[in-house]
């Protein structure tokens, strides 16, 4: 990386600008903030929800917006510099009764990376430290970028197992879908 790139206040990002339109733009680099970690994006996946947004079928994702919530990145500064992370893209307040009960999906002050917070279709992004998930060095970037969809599958299986009248291992199911979650 050149000295100019280190001091350049802008970076490149793919910005969803309108239905069926994504453009490469120079945007401001994320500023270092208390409680957050700046990451250099090493790999990013394209979720089905990103495709729905691109097509204009997701009213929660309003242009202009940097999409992307399935990613792996390397911390750029602070105590975590050089460490690799993915993240839980759901950013909650951490203080309300739902968050304190472990039900952050019900937090009325929640946001989501790539939905109403800048996502990973960029050179860098800023992530609250409490959302970071360390990634072992033995896991490659592409595999690590699949952490979020894999977690979704594990969660769905856990919910199914709790709802079943018999052990999950004794059941059969057919899952259709060509995306990461369906394939996993």
mmCIF file with all atom_site columns, C-alpha atoms in Angstrom, residues 11-162:
data_model
loop_
_atom_site.group_PDB
_atom_site.id
_atom_site.type_symbol
_atom_site.label_atom_id
_atom_site.label_alt_id
_atom_site.label_comp_id
_atom_site.label_asym_id
_atom_site.label_entity_id
_atom_site.label_seq_id
_atom_site.pdbx_PDB_ins_code
_atom_site.Cartn_x
_atom_site.Cartn_y
_atom_site.Cartn_z
_atom_site.occupancy
_atom_site.B_iso_or_equiv
_atom_site.pdbx_formal_charge
_atom_site.auth_seq_id
_atom_site.auth_comp_id
_atom_site.auth_asym_id
_atom_site.auth_atom_id
_atom_site.pdbx_PDB_model_num
ATOM 1   C CA . UNK A 1 11  ? -11.965 4.741   -0.727  1.00 0.00 ? 11  UNK A CA 1
ATOM 2   C CA . UNK A 1 12  ? -13.851 2.909   -3.419  1.00 0.00 ? 12  UNK A CA 1
ATOM 3   C CA . UNK A 1 13  ? -17.205 1.311   -2.746  1.00 0.00 ? 13  UNK A CA 1
ATOM 4   C CA . UNK A 1 14  ? -19.977 -0.268  -4.777  1.00 0.00 ? 14  UNK A CA 1
ATOM 5   C CA . UNK A 1 15  ? -22.995 1.906   -4.078  1.00 0.00 ? 15  UNK A CA 1
ATOM 6   C CA . UNK A 1 16  ? -26.573 0.844   -4.706  1.00 0.00 ? 16  UNK A CA 1
ATOM 7   C CA . UNK A 1 17  ? -27.906 4.041   -6.300  1.00 0.00 ? 17  UNK A CA 1
ATOM 8   C CA . UNK A 1 18  ? -31.278 2.953   -7.716  1.00 0.00 ? 18  UNK A CA 1
ATOM 9   C CA . UNK A 1 19  ? -33.133 -0.241  -8.554  1.00 0.00 ? 19  UNK A CA 1
ATOM 10  C CA . UNK A 1 20  ? -30.988 -2.316  -10.943 1.00 0.00 ? 20  UNK A CA 1
ATOM 11  C CA . UNK A 1 21  ? -28.072 0.094   -10.577 1.00 0.00 ? 21  UNK A CA 1
ATOM 12  C CA . UNK A 1 22  ? -24.839 -0.231  -8.609  1.00 0.00 ? 22  UNK A CA 1
ATOM 13  C CA . UNK A 1 23  ? -21.989 2.192   -9.257  1.00 0.00 ? 23  UNK A CA 1
ATOM 14  C CA . UNK A 1 24  ? -18.350 2.347   -8.198  1.00 0.00 ? 24  UNK A CA 1
ATOM 15  C CA . UNK A 1 25  ? -17.892 5.556   -6.185  1.00 0.00 ? 25  UNK A CA 1
ATOM 16  C CA . UNK A 1 26  ? -15.218 7.266   -4.162  1.00 0.00 ? 26  UNK A CA 1
ATOM 17  C CA . UNK A 1 27  ? -16.677 7.595   -0.666  1.00 0.00 ? 27  UNK A CA 1
ATOM 18  C CA . UNK A 1 28  ? -15.295 8.744   2.679   1.00 0.00 ? 28  UNK A CA 1
ATOM 19  C CA . UNK A 1 29  ? -13.333 6.149   4.604   1.00 0.00 ? 29  UNK A CA 1
ATOM 20  C CA . UNK A 1 30  ? -15.004 5.224   7.895   1.00 0.00 ? 30  UNK A CA 1
ATOM 21  C CA . UNK A 1 31  ? -13.722 7.276   10.784  1.00 0.00 ? 31  UNK A CA 1
ATOM 22  C CA . UNK A 1 32  ? -12.323 5.583   13.869  1.00 0.00 ? 32  UNK A CA 1
ATOM 23  C CA . UNK A 1 33  ? -15.041 5.724   16.541  1.00 0.00 ? 33  UNK A CA 1
ATOM 24  C CA . UNK A 1 34  ? -15.121 4.693   20.186  1.00 0.00 ? 34  UNK A CA 1
ATOM 25  C CA . UNK A 1 35  ? -16.512 1.192   20.535  1.00 0.00 ? 35  UNK A CA 1
ATOM 26  C CA . UNK A 1 36  ? -16.026 0.373   16.841  1.00 0.00 ? 36  UNK A CA 1
ATOM 27  C CA . UNK A 1 37  ? -13.269 -1.257  14.833  1.00 0.00 ? 37  UNK A CA 1
ATOM 28  C CA . UNK A 1 38  ? -12.328 -0.306  11.294  1.00 0.00 ? 38  UNK A CA 1
ATOM 29  C CA . UNK A 1 39  ? -11.840 -3.325  9.043   1.00 0.00 ? 39  UNK A CA 1
ATOM 30  C CA . UNK A 1 40  ? -10.178 -3.718  5.672   1.00 0.00 ? 40  UNK A CA 1
ATOM 31  C CA . UNK A 1 41  ? -12.594 -5.915  3.722   1.00 0.00 ? 41  UNK A CA 1
ATOM 32  C CA . UNK A 1 42  ? -10.796 -9.062  2.564   1.00 0.00 ? 42  UNK A CA 1
ATOM 33  C CA . UNK A 1 43  ? -13.784 -10.932 1.076   1.00 0.00 ? 43  UNK A CA 1
ATOM 34  C CA . UNK A 1 44  ? -17.522 -10.351 0.851   1.00 0.00 ? 44  UNK A CA 1
ATOM 35  C CA . UNK A 1 45  ? -20.448 -12.522 -0.181  1.00 0.00 ? 45  UNK A CA 1
ATOM 36  C CA . UNK A 1 46  ? -23.529 -11.531 -2.128  1.00 0.00 ? 46  UNK A CA 1
ATOM 37  C CA . UNK A 1 47  ? -26.642 -12.436 -0.144  1.00 0.00 ? 47  UNK A CA 1
ATOM 38  C CA . UNK A 1 48  ? -30.057 -13.000 -1.651  1.00 0.00 ? 48  UNK A CA 1
ATOM 39  C CA . UNK A 1 49  ? -31.196 -9.935  0.297   1.00 0.00 ? 49  UNK A CA 1
ATOM 40  C CA . UNK A 1 50  ? -28.525 -7.889  -1.513  1.00 0.00 ? 50  UNK A CA 1
ATOM 41  C CA . UNK A 1 51  ? -30.013 -9.087  -4.803  1.00 0.00 ? 51  UNK A CA 1
ATOM 42  C CA . UNK A 1 52  ? -33.531 -8.192  -3.642  1.00 0.00 ? 52  UNK A CA 1
ATOM 43  C CA . UNK A 1 53  ? -32.284 -4.709  -2.752  1.00 0.00 ? 53  UNK A CA 1
ATOM 44  C CA . UNK A 1 54  ? -30.552 -4.378  -6.125  1.00 0.00 ? 54  UNK A CA 1
ATOM 45  C CA . UNK A 1 55  ? -33.814 -5.226  -7.865  1.00 0.00 ? 55  UNK A CA 1
ATOM 46  C CA . UNK A 1 56  ? -35.632 -2.623  -5.747  1.00 0.00 ? 56  UNK A CA 1
ATOM 47  C CA . UNK A 1 57  ? -37.658 -5.266  -3.873  1.00 0.00 ? 57  UNK A CA 1
ATOM 48  C CA . UNK A 1 58  ? -36.530 -4.369  -0.348  1.00 0.00 ? 58  UNK A CA 1
ATOM 49  C CA . UNK A 1 59  ? -38.080 -1.163  1.020   1.00 0.00 ? 59  UNK A CA 1
ATOM 50  C CA . UNK A 1 60  ? -35.709 -1.294  4.017   1.00 0.00 ? 60  UNK A CA 1
ATOM 51  C CA . UNK A 1 61  ? -32.643 -0.746  1.816   1.00 0.00 ? 61  UNK A CA 1
ATOM 52  C CA . UNK A 1 62  ? -32.823 2.758   0.425   1.00 0.00 ? 62  UNK A CA 1
ATOM 53  C CA . UNK A 1 63  ? -30.288 4.148   -2.039  1.00 0.00 ? 63  UNK A CA 1
ATOM 54  C CA . UNK A 1 64  ? -27.658 5.411   -1.873  1.00 0.00 ? 64  UNK A CA 1
ATOM 55  C CA . UNK A 1 65  ? -26.343 2.518   0.192   1.00 0.00 ? 65  UNK A CA 1
ATOM 56  C CA . UNK A 1 66  ? -23.288 0.302   0.375   1.00 0.00 ? 66  UNK A CA 1
ATOM 57  C CA . UNK A 1 67  ? -24.702 -3.230  0.617   1.00 0.00 ? 67  UNK A CA 1
ATOM 58  C CA . UNK A 1 68  ? -22.991 -6.360  1.931   1.00 0.00 ? 68  UNK A CA 1
ATOM 59  C CA . UNK A 1 69  ? -23.221 -8.056  5.331   1.00 0.00 ? 69  UNK A CA 1
ATOM 60  C CA . UNK A 1 70  ? -21.445 -11.390 4.679   1.00 0.00 ? 70  UNK A CA 1
ATOM 61  C CA . UNK A 1 71  ? -17.757 -10.554 4.993   1.00 0.00 ? 71  UNK A CA 1
ATOM 62  C CA . UNK A 1 72  ? -14.328 -11.103 6.481   1.00 0.00 ? 72  UNK A CA 1
ATOM 63  C CA . UNK A 1 73  ? -11.978 -8.260  7.274   1.00 0.00 ? 73  UNK A CA 1
ATOM 64  C CA . UNK A 1 74  ? -8.746  -7.394  9.008   1.00 0.00 ? 74  UNK A CA 1
ATOM 65  C CA . UNK A 1 75  ? -8.707  -4.823  11.821  1.00 0.00 ? 75  UNK A CA 1
ATOM 66  C CA . UNK A 1 76  ? -6.776  -1.720  10.839  1.00 0.00 ? 76  UNK A CA 1
ATOM 67  C CA . UNK A 1 77  ? -6.050  -0.088  14.170  1.00 0.00 ? 77  UNK A CA 1
ATOM 68  C CA . UNK A 1 78  ? -6.347  -0.250  17.930  1.00 0.00 ? 78  UNK A CA 1
ATOM 69  C CA . UNK A 1 79  ? -5.925  -3.297  20.130  1.00 0.00 ? 79  UNK A CA 1
ATOM 70  C CA . UNK A 1 80  ? -7.252  -5.591  17.380  1.00 0.00 ? 80  UNK A CA 1
ATOM 71  C CA . UNK A 1 81  ? -4.935  -4.387  14.567  1.00 0.00 ? 81  UNK A CA 1
ATOM 72  C CA . UNK A 1 82  ? -4.049  -7.244  12.229  1.00 0.00 ? 82  UNK A CA 1
ATOM 73  C CA . UNK A 1 83  ? -6.704  -9.630  13.584  1.00 0.00 ? 83  UNK A CA 1
ATOM 74  C CA . UNK A 1 84  ? -9.317  -11.128 11.242  1.00 0.00 ? 84  UNK A CA 1
ATOM 75  C CA . UNK A 1 85  ? -13.020 -10.786 11.961  1.00 0.00 ? 85  UNK A CA 1
ATOM 76  C CA . UNK A 1 86  ? -16.444 -11.359 10.569  1.00 0.00 ? 86  UNK A CA 1
ATOM 77  C CA . UNK A 1 87  ? -19.460 -9.865  12.325  1.00 0.00 ? 87  UNK A CA 1
ATOM 78  C CA . UNK A 1 88  ? -23.015 -10.314 13.400  1.00 0.00 ? 88  UNK A CA 1
ATOM 79  C CA . UNK A 1 89  ? -24.543 -7.748  11.033  1.00 0.00 ? 89  UNK A CA 1
ATOM 80  C CA . UNK A 1 90  ? -27.382 -6.988  13.469  1.00 0.00 ? 90  UNK A CA 1
ATOM 81  C CA . UNK A 1 91  ? -26.336 -3.891  15.427  1.00 0.00 ? 91  UNK A CA 1
ATOM 82  C CA . UNK A 1 92  ? -28.474 -3.445  18.516  1.00 0.00 ? 92  UNK A CA 1
ATOM 83  C CA . UNK A 1 93  ? -28.501 -0.968  21.393  1.00 0.00 ? 93  UNK A CA 1
ATOM 84  C CA . UNK A 1 94  ? -27.355 -3.603  23.891  1.00 0.00 ? 94  UNK A CA 1
ATOM 85  C CA . UNK A 1 95  ? -29.277 -1.854  26.688  1.00 0.00 ? 95  UNK A CA 1
ATOM 86  C CA . UNK A 1 96  ? -33.009 -2.393  26.171  1.00 0.00 ? 96  UNK A CA 1
ATOM 87  C CA . UNK A 1 97  ? -34.920 -5.238  27.815  1.00 0.00 ? 97  UNK A CA 1
ATOM 88  C CA . UNK A 1 98  ? -34.865 -7.301  24.606  1.00 0.00 ? 98  UNK A CA 1
ATOM 89  C CA . UNK A 1 99  ? -31.115 -6.956  24.193  1.00 0.00 ? 99  UNK A CA 1
ATOM 90  C CA . UNK A 1 100 ? -30.568 -7.829  27.844  1.00 0.00 ? 100 UNK A CA 1
ATOM 91  C CA . UNK A 1 101 ? -32.692 -10.978 27.316  1.00 0.00 ? 101 UNK A CA 1
ATOM 92  C CA . UNK A 1 102 ? -30.590 -11.979 24.289  1.00 0.00 ? 102 UNK A CA 1
ATOM 93  C CA . UNK A 1 103 ? -33.407 -11.111 21.872  1.00 0.00 ? 103 UNK A CA 1
ATOM 94  C CA . UNK A 1 104 ? -31.690 -8.301  19.968  1.00 0.00 ? 104 UNK A CA 1
ATOM 95  C CA . UNK A 1 105 ? -33.790 -9.009  16.886  1.00 0.00 ? 105 UNK A CA 1
ATOM 96  C CA . UNK A 1 106 ? -36.635 -7.291  18.788  1.00 0.00 ? 106 UNK A CA 1
ATOM 97  C CA . UNK A 1 107 ? -34.575 -4.197  19.723  1.00 0.00 ? 107 UNK A CA 1
ATOM 98  C CA . UNK A 1 108 ? -36.425 -1.083  18.569  1.00 0.00 ? 108 UNK A CA 1
ATOM 99  C CA . UNK A 1 109 ? -33.094 0.715   18.070  1.00 0.00 ? 109 UNK A CA 1
ATOM 100 C CA . UNK A 1 110 ? -31.457 -1.899  15.871  1.00 0.00 ? 110 UNK A CA 1
ATOM 101 C CA . UNK A 1 111 ? -29.696 -1.416  12.596  1.00 0.00 ? 111 UNK A CA 1
ATOM 102 C CA . UNK A 1 112 ? -28.061 -3.783  10.166  1.00 0.00 ? 112 UNK A CA 1
ATOM 103 C CA . UNK A 1 113 ? -24.820 -3.631  8.270   1.00 0.00 ? 113 UNK A CA 1
ATOM 104 C CA . UNK A 1 114 ? -25.670 -3.383  4.582   1.00 0.00 ? 114 UNK A CA 1
ATOM 105 C CA . UNK A 1 115 ? -29.296 -2.415  5.254   1.00 0.00 ? 115 UNK A CA 1
ATOM 106 C CA . UNK A 1 116 ? -29.289 0.943   6.981   1.00 0.00 ? 116 UNK A CA 1
ATOM 107 C CA . UNK A 1 117 ? -25.611 0.987   7.967   1.00 0.00 ? 117 UNK A CA 1
ATOM 108 C CA . UNK A 1 118 ? -22.753 1.045   5.456   1.00 0.00 ? 118 UNK A CA 1
ATOM 109 C CA . UNK A 1 119 ? -21.921 -2.463  4.298   1.00 0.00 ? 119 UNK A CA 1
ATOM 110 C CA . UNK A 1 120 ? -18.917 -4.409  3.077   1.00 0.00 ? 120 UNK A CA 1
ATOM 111 C CA . UNK A 1 121 ? -19.062 -3.775  -0.677  1.00 0.00 ? 121 UNK A CA 1
ATOM 112 C CA . UNK A 1 122 ? -16.257 -1.328  0.035   1.00 0.00 ? 122 UNK A CA 1
ATOM 113 C CA . UNK A 1 123 ? -12.570 -1.302  0.823   1.00 0.00 ? 123 UNK A CA 1
ATOM 114 C CA . UNK A 1 124 ? -13.278 -0.694  4.520   1.00 0.00 ? 124 UNK A CA 1
ATOM 115 C CA . UNK A 1 125 ? -16.127 -0.583  6.997   1.00 0.00 ? 125 UNK A CA 1
ATOM 116 C CA . UNK A 1 126 ? -16.581 0.226   10.662  1.00 0.00 ? 126 UNK A CA 1
ATOM 117 C CA . UNK A 1 127 ? -18.173 -2.385  12.934  1.00 0.00 ? 127 UNK A CA 1
ATOM 118 C CA . UNK A 1 128 ? -19.149 -2.084  16.598  1.00 0.00 ? 128 UNK A CA 1
ATOM 119 C CA . UNK A 1 129 ? -16.674 -4.125  18.608  1.00 0.00 ? 129 UNK A CA 1
ATOM 120 C CA . UNK A 1 130 ? -19.484 -6.081  20.304  1.00 0.00 ? 130 UNK A CA 1
ATOM 121 C CA . UNK A 1 131 ? -20.569 -7.409  16.872  1.00 0.00 ? 131 UNK A CA 1
ATOM 122 C CA . UNK A 1 132 ? -17.147 -8.777  15.917  1.00 0.00 ? 132 UNK A CA 1
ATOM 123 C CA . UNK A 1 133 ? -16.539 -12.511 15.645  1.00 0.00 ? 133 UNK A CA 1
ATOM 124 C CA . UNK A 1 134 ? -12.862 -13.559 15.536  1.00 0.00 ? 134 UNK A CA 1
ATOM 125 C CA . UNK A 1 135 ? -11.869 -15.792 12.627  1.00 0.00 ? 135 UNK A CA 1
ATOM 126 C CA . UNK A 1 136 ? -9.143  -18.434 13.028  1.00 0.00 ? 136 UNK A CA 1
ATOM 127 C CA . UNK A 1 137 ? -6.111  -18.134 10.765  1.00 0.00 ? 137 UNK A CA 1
ATOM 128 C CA . UNK A 1 138 ? -6.798  -21.664 9.490   1.00 0.00 ? 138 UNK A CA 1
ATOM 129 C CA . UNK A 1 139 ? -10.009 -20.525 7.773   1.00 0.00 ? 139 UNK A CA 1
ATOM 130 C CA . UNK A 1 140 ? -9.573  -18.919 4.363   1.00 0.00 ? 140 UNK A CA 1
ATOM 131 C CA . UNK A 1 141 ? -11.212 -15.629 3.404   1.00 0.00 ? 141 UNK A CA 1
ATOM 132 C CA . UNK A 1 142 ? -13.880 -17.172 1.166   1.00 0.00 ? 142 UNK A CA 1
ATOM 133 C CA . UNK A 1 143 ? -14.944 -19.664 3.807   1.00 0.00 ? 143 UNK A CA 1
ATOM 134 C CA . UNK A 1 144 ? -14.924 -16.989 6.501   1.00 0.00 ? 144 UNK A CA 1
ATOM 135 C CA . UNK A 1 145 ? -17.217 -14.791 4.398   1.00 0.00 ? 145 UNK A CA 1
ATOM 136 C CA . UNK A 1 146 ? -19.768 -17.624 4.639   1.00 0.00 ? 146 UNK A CA 1
ATOM 137 C CA . UNK A 1 147 ? -19.900 -17.415 8.443   1.00 0.00 ? 147 UNK A CA 1
ATOM 138 C CA . UNK A 1 148 ? -23.106 -15.347 8.545   1.00 0.00 ? 148 UNK A CA 1
ATOM 139 C CA . UNK A 1 149 ? -25.138 -17.594 6.202   1.00 0.00 ? 149 UNK A CA 1
ATOM 140 C CA . UNK A 1 150 ? -23.764 -20.679 7.985   1.00 0.00 ? 150 UNK A CA 1
ATOM 141 C CA . UNK A 1 151 ? -24.878 -19.201 11.319  1.00 0.00 ? 151 UNK A CA 1
ATOM 142 C CA . UNK A 1 152 ? -28.338 -18.682 9.826   1.00 0.00 ? 152 UNK A CA 1
ATOM 143 C CA . UNK A 1 153 ? -28.488 -22.370 8.874   1.00 0.00 ? 153 UNK A CA 1
ATOM 144 C CA . UNK A 1 154 ? -27.316 -23.512 12.316  1.00 0.00 ? 154 UNK A CA 1
ATOM 145 C CA . UNK A 1 155 ? -29.928 -21.258 13.959  1.00 0.00 ? 155 UNK A CA 1
ATOM 146 C CA . UNK A 1 156 ? -32.695 -22.616 11.708  1.00 0.00 ? 156 UNK A CA 1
ATOM 147 C CA . UNK A 1 157 ? -31.691 -26.201 12.506  1.00 0.00 ? 157 UNK A CA 1
ATOM 148 C CA . UNK A 1 158 ? -31.684 -25.437 16.235  1.00 0.00 ? 158 UNK A CA 1
ATOM 149 C CA . UNK A 1 159 ? -35.198 -23.955 15.978  1.00 0.00 ? 159 UNK A CA 1
ATOM 150 C CA . UNK A 1 160 ? -36.394 -26.968 13.968  1.00 0.00 ? 160 UNK A CA 1
ATOM 151 C CA . UNK A 1 161 ? -34.888 -29.397 16.472  1.00 0.00 ? 161 UNK A CA 1
ATOM 152 C CA . UNK A 1 162 ? -36.727 -27.689 19.342  1.00 0.00 ? 162 UNK A CA 1
#
